[in-house]
CSV table of C-alpha atoms in Angstrom, one decimal:
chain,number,residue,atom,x,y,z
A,32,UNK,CA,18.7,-12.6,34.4
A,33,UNK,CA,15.2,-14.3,33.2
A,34,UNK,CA,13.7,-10.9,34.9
A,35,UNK,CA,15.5,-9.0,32.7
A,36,UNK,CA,14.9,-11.4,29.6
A,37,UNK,CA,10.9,-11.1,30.6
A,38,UNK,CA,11.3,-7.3,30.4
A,39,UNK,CA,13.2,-7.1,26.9
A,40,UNK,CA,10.5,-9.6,25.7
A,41,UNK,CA,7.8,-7.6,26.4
A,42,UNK,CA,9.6,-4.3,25.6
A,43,UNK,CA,7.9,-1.8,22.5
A,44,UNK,CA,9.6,0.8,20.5
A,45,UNK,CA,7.3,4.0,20.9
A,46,UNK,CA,7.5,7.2,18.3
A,47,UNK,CA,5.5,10.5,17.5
A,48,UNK,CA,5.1,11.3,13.8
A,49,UNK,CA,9.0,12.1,14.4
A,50,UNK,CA,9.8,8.5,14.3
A,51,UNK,CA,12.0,9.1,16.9
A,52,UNK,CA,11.9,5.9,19.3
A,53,UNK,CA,12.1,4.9,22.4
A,54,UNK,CA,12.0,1.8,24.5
A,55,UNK,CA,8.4,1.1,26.5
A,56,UNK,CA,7.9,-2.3,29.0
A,57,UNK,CA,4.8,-2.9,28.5
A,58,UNK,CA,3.3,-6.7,30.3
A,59,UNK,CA,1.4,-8.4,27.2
A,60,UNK,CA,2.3,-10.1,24.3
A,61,UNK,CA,-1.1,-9.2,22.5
A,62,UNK,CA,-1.8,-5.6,23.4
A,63,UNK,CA,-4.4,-3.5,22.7
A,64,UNK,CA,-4.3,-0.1,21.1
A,65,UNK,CA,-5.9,1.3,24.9
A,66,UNK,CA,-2.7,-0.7,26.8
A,67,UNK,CA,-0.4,0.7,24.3
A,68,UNK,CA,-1.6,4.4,24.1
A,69,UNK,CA,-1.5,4.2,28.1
A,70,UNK,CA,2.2,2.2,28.4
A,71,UNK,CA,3.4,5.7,26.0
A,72,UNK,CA,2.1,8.0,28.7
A,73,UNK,CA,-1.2,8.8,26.9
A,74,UNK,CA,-4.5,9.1,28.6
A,75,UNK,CA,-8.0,7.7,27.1
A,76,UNK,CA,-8.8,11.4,26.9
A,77,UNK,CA,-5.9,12.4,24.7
A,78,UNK,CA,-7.7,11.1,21.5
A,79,UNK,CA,-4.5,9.5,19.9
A,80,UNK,CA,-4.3,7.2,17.0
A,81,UNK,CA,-2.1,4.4,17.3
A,82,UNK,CA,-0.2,3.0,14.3
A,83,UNK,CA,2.0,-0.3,14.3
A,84,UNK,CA,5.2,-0.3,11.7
A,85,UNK,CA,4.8,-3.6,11.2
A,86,UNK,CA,8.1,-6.0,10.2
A,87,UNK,CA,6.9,-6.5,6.8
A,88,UNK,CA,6.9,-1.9,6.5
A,89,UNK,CA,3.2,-2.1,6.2
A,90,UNK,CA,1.5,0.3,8.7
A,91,UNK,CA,-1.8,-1.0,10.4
A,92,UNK,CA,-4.3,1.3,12.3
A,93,UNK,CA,-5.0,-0.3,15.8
A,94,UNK,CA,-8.3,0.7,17.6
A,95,UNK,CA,-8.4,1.2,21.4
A,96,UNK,CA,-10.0,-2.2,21.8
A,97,UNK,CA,-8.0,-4.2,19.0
A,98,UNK,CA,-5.2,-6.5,20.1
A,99,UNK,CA,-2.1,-6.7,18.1
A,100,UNK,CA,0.4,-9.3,18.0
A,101,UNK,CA,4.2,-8.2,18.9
A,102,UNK,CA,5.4,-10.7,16.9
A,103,UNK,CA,4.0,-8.5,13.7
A,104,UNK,CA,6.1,-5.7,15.0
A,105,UNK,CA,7.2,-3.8,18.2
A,106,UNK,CA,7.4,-0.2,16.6
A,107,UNK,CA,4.6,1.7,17.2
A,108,UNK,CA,4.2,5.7,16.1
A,109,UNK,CA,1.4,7.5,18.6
A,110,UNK,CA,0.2,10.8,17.9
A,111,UNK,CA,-2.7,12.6,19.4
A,112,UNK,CA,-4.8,14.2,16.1
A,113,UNK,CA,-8.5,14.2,15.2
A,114,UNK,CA,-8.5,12.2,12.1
A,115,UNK,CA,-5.5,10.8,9.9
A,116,UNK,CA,-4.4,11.1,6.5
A,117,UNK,CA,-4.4,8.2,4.0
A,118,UNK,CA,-1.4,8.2,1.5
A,119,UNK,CA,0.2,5.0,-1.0
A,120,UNK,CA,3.8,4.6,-0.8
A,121,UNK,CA,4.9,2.2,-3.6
A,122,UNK,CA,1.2,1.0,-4.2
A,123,UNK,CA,0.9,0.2,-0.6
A,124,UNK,CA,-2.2,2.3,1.4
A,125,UNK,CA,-1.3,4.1,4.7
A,126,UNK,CA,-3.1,6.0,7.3
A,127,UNK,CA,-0.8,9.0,8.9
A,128,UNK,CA,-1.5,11.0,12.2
A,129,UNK,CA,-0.3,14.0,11.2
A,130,UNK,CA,-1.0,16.4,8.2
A,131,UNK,CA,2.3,16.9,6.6
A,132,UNK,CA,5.0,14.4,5.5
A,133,UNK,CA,8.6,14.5,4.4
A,134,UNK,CA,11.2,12.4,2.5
A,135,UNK,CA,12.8,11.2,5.5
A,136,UNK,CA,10.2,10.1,7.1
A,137,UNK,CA,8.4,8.1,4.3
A,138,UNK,CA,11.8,6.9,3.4
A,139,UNK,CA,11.7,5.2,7.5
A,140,UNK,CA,8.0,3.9,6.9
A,141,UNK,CA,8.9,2.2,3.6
A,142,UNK,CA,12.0,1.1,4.3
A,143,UNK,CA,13.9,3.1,1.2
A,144,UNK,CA,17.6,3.7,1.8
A,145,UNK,CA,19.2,7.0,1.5
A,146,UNK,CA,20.8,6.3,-2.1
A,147,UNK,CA,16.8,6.5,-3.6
A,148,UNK,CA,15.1,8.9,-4.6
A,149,UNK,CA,11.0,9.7,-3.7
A,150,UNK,CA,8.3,11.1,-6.0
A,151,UNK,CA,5.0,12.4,-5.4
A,152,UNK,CA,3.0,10.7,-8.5
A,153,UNK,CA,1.4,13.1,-10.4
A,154,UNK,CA,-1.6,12.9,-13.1
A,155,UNK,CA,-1.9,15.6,-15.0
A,156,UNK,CA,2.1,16.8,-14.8
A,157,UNK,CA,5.3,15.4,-14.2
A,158,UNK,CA,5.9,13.6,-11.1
A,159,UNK,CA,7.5,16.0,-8.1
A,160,UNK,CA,10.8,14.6,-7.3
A,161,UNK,CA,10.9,15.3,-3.6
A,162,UNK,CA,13.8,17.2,-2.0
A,163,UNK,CA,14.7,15.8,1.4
A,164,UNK,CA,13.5,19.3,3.2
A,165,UNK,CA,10.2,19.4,1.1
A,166,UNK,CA,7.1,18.9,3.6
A,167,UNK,CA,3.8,17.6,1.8
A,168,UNK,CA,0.6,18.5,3.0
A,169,UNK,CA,-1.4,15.4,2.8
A,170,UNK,CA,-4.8,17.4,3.3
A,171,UNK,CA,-5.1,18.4,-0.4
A,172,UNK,CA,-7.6,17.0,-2.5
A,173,UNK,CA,-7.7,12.8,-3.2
A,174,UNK,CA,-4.5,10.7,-2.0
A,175,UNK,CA,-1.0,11.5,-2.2
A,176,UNK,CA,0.4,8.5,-3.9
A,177,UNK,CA,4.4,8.3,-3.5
A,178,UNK,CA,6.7,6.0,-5.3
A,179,UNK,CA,10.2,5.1,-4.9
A,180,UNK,CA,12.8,5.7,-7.8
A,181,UNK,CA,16.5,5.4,-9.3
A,182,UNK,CA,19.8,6.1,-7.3
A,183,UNK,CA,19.0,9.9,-5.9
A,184,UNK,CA,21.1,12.5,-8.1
A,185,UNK,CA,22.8,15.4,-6.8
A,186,UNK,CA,20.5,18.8,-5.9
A,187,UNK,CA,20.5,22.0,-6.9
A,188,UNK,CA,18.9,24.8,-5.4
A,189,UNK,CA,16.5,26.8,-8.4
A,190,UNK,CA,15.4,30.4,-8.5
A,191,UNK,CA,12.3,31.1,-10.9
A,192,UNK,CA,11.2,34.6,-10.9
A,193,UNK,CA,7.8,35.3,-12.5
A,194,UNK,CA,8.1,38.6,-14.1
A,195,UNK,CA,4.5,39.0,-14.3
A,196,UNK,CA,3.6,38.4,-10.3
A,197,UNK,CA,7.4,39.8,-9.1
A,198,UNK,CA,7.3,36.6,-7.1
A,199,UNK,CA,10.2,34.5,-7.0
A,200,UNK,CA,10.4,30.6,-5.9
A,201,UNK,CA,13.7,28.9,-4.1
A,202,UNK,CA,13.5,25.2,-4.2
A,203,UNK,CA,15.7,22.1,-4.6
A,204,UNK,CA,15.9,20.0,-7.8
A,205,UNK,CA,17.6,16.8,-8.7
A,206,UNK,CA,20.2,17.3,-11.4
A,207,UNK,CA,18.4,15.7,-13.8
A,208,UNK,CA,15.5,17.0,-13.4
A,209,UNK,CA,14.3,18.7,-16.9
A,210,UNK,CA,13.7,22.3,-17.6
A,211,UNK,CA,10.5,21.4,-18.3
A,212,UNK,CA,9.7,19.5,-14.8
A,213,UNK,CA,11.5,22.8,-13.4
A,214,UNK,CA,9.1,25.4,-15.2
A,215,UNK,CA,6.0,22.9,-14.3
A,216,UNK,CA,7.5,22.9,-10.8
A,217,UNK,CA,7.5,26.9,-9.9
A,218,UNK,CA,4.2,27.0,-10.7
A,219,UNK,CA,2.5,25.1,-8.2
A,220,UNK,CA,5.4,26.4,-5.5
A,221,UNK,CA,4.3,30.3,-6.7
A,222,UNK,CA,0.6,28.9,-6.3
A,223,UNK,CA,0.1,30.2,-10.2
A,224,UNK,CA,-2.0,29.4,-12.8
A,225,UNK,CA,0.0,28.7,-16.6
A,226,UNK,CA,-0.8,31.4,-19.2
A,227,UNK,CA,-0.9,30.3,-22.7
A,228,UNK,CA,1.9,33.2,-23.3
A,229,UNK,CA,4.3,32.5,-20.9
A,230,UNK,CA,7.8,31.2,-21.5
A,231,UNK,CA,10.9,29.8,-19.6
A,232,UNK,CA,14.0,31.7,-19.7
A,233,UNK,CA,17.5,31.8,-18.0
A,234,UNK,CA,19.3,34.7,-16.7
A,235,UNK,CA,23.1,34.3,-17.8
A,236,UNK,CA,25.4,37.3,-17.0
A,237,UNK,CA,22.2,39.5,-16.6
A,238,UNK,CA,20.8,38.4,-19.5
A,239,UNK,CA,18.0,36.2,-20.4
A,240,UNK,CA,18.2,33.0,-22.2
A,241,UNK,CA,15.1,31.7,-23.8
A,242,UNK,CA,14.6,27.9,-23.6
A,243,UNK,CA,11.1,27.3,-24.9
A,244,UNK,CA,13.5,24.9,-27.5
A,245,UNK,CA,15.4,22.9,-24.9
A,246,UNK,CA,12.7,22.0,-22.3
A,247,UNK,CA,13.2,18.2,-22.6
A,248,UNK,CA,16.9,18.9,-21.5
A,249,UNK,CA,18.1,17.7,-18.2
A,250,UNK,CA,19.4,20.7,-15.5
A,251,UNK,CA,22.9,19.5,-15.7
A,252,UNK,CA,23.0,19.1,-19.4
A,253,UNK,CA,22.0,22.8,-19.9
A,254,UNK,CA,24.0,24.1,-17.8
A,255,UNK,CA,27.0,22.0,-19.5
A,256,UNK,CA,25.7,23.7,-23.0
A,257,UNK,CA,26.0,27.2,-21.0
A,258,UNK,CA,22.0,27.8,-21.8
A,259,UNK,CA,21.8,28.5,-18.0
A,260,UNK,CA,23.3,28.7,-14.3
A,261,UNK,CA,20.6,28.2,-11.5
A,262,UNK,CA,18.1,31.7,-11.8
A,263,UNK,CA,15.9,31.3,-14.3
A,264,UNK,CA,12.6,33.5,-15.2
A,265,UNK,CA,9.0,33.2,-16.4
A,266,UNK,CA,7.7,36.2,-18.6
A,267,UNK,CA,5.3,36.7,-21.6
A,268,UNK,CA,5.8,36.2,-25.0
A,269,UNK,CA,6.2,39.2,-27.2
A,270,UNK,CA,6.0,39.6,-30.6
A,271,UNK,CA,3.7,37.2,-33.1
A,272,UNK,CA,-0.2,35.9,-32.2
């Protein structure tokens, strides 16, 4: 019995960028990133970073030669990269092994239930209420800064067509997201630049709806007032200067 107490007191939880764990012995109490990286099955030559999930849900770096305390923490995510990725979740700075994220897994890193929702802050738009399949790429310009918010609403999944481009963009929106937050949206998933002529419509029974007057309305509520369904189109403006 006190071998198998000494072996479940120096046992670690081990994870890729998956956060999938498992159960590692490893024989220190203060381990260094080297003795951890090598208890996981890693070699000095594998270049990994190794990143503890502390108890508190921060997430601290730990260098090759740094000890660590297991008392801070036993999870520890491993992933073999050449550099990381810095990102804030709810004002809190973290460095990430791998280039994309998702929902799930900073809802696992900062300890958000299921019942919340996640946005990617925005400064010059509205902030990008995360779907749980959306994958940010944390290699764009500055740092991703996510923040948790209200009970998550349902989701619906959105078709914009741009008439101009014949490109179409499929993605997932709360409920309550606004049409405007929806039109703001399928640019950046159809990689397209705003022109000062464009509107929003909807198509309703094959025709189109135009809702350049009811942008600050939720999804939900529009579709309640029959102004749309879930397709929905981006063309020019005709008529007038």
């Amino acid at each position: 019995m006190n071998a198998q107490t000494q072996k479940l007191k120096k046992a670690v939880e081990i994870a890729g960028t998956d956060l999938v764990f498992r159960d590692v012995a490893i024989n220190d109490d203060t381990p260094s990133g080297a003795q951890i990286a090598h208890a996981a099955g890693f070699t000095p030559d594998d270049n990994v970073f190794v990143l503890q999930l502390r108890d508190d849900e921060q997430l601290e770096d730990v260098r090759a030669v740094e000890a660590v305390s297991l008392s801070d923490g036993r999870r520890f995510i491993i992933a073999a990269n050449d550099r990381s990725f810095r990102f804030a979740l709810n004002g809190n700075a973290m460095d990430w092994p791998g280039r994309f994220i998702t929902a799930p897994t900073l809802r696992k890193l900062g300890g958000i239930s299921n019942d919340k929702v996640i946005y990617l802050e925005k400064s010059d738009e509205a902030d990008r209420l995360l779907a749980e399949d959306d994958i940010v790429d944390l290699d764009e310009p500055g740092v991703e800064s996510f923040r948790e918010g209200k009970d998550r609403s349902k989701e619906q999944t959105v078709h914009v067509k741009h008439l101009g481009e014949l490109e179409t963009a499929t993605f997932k929106v709360a409920e309550t997201a606004t049409l405007q937050g929806i039109w703001d949206r399928a640019y950046a998933e159809l990689d397209s630049s705003r022109d000062p002529r464009d509107v929003l419509q909807a198509v309703v029974n094959g025709q189109p709806v135009n809702l350049m007057d009811h942008l600050n309305l939720s999804l939900i509520e529009a579709q309640n007032m029959d102004l749309c369904k879930k397709k929905f189109e981006i063309a020019a403006r005709t008529g007038g200067a």
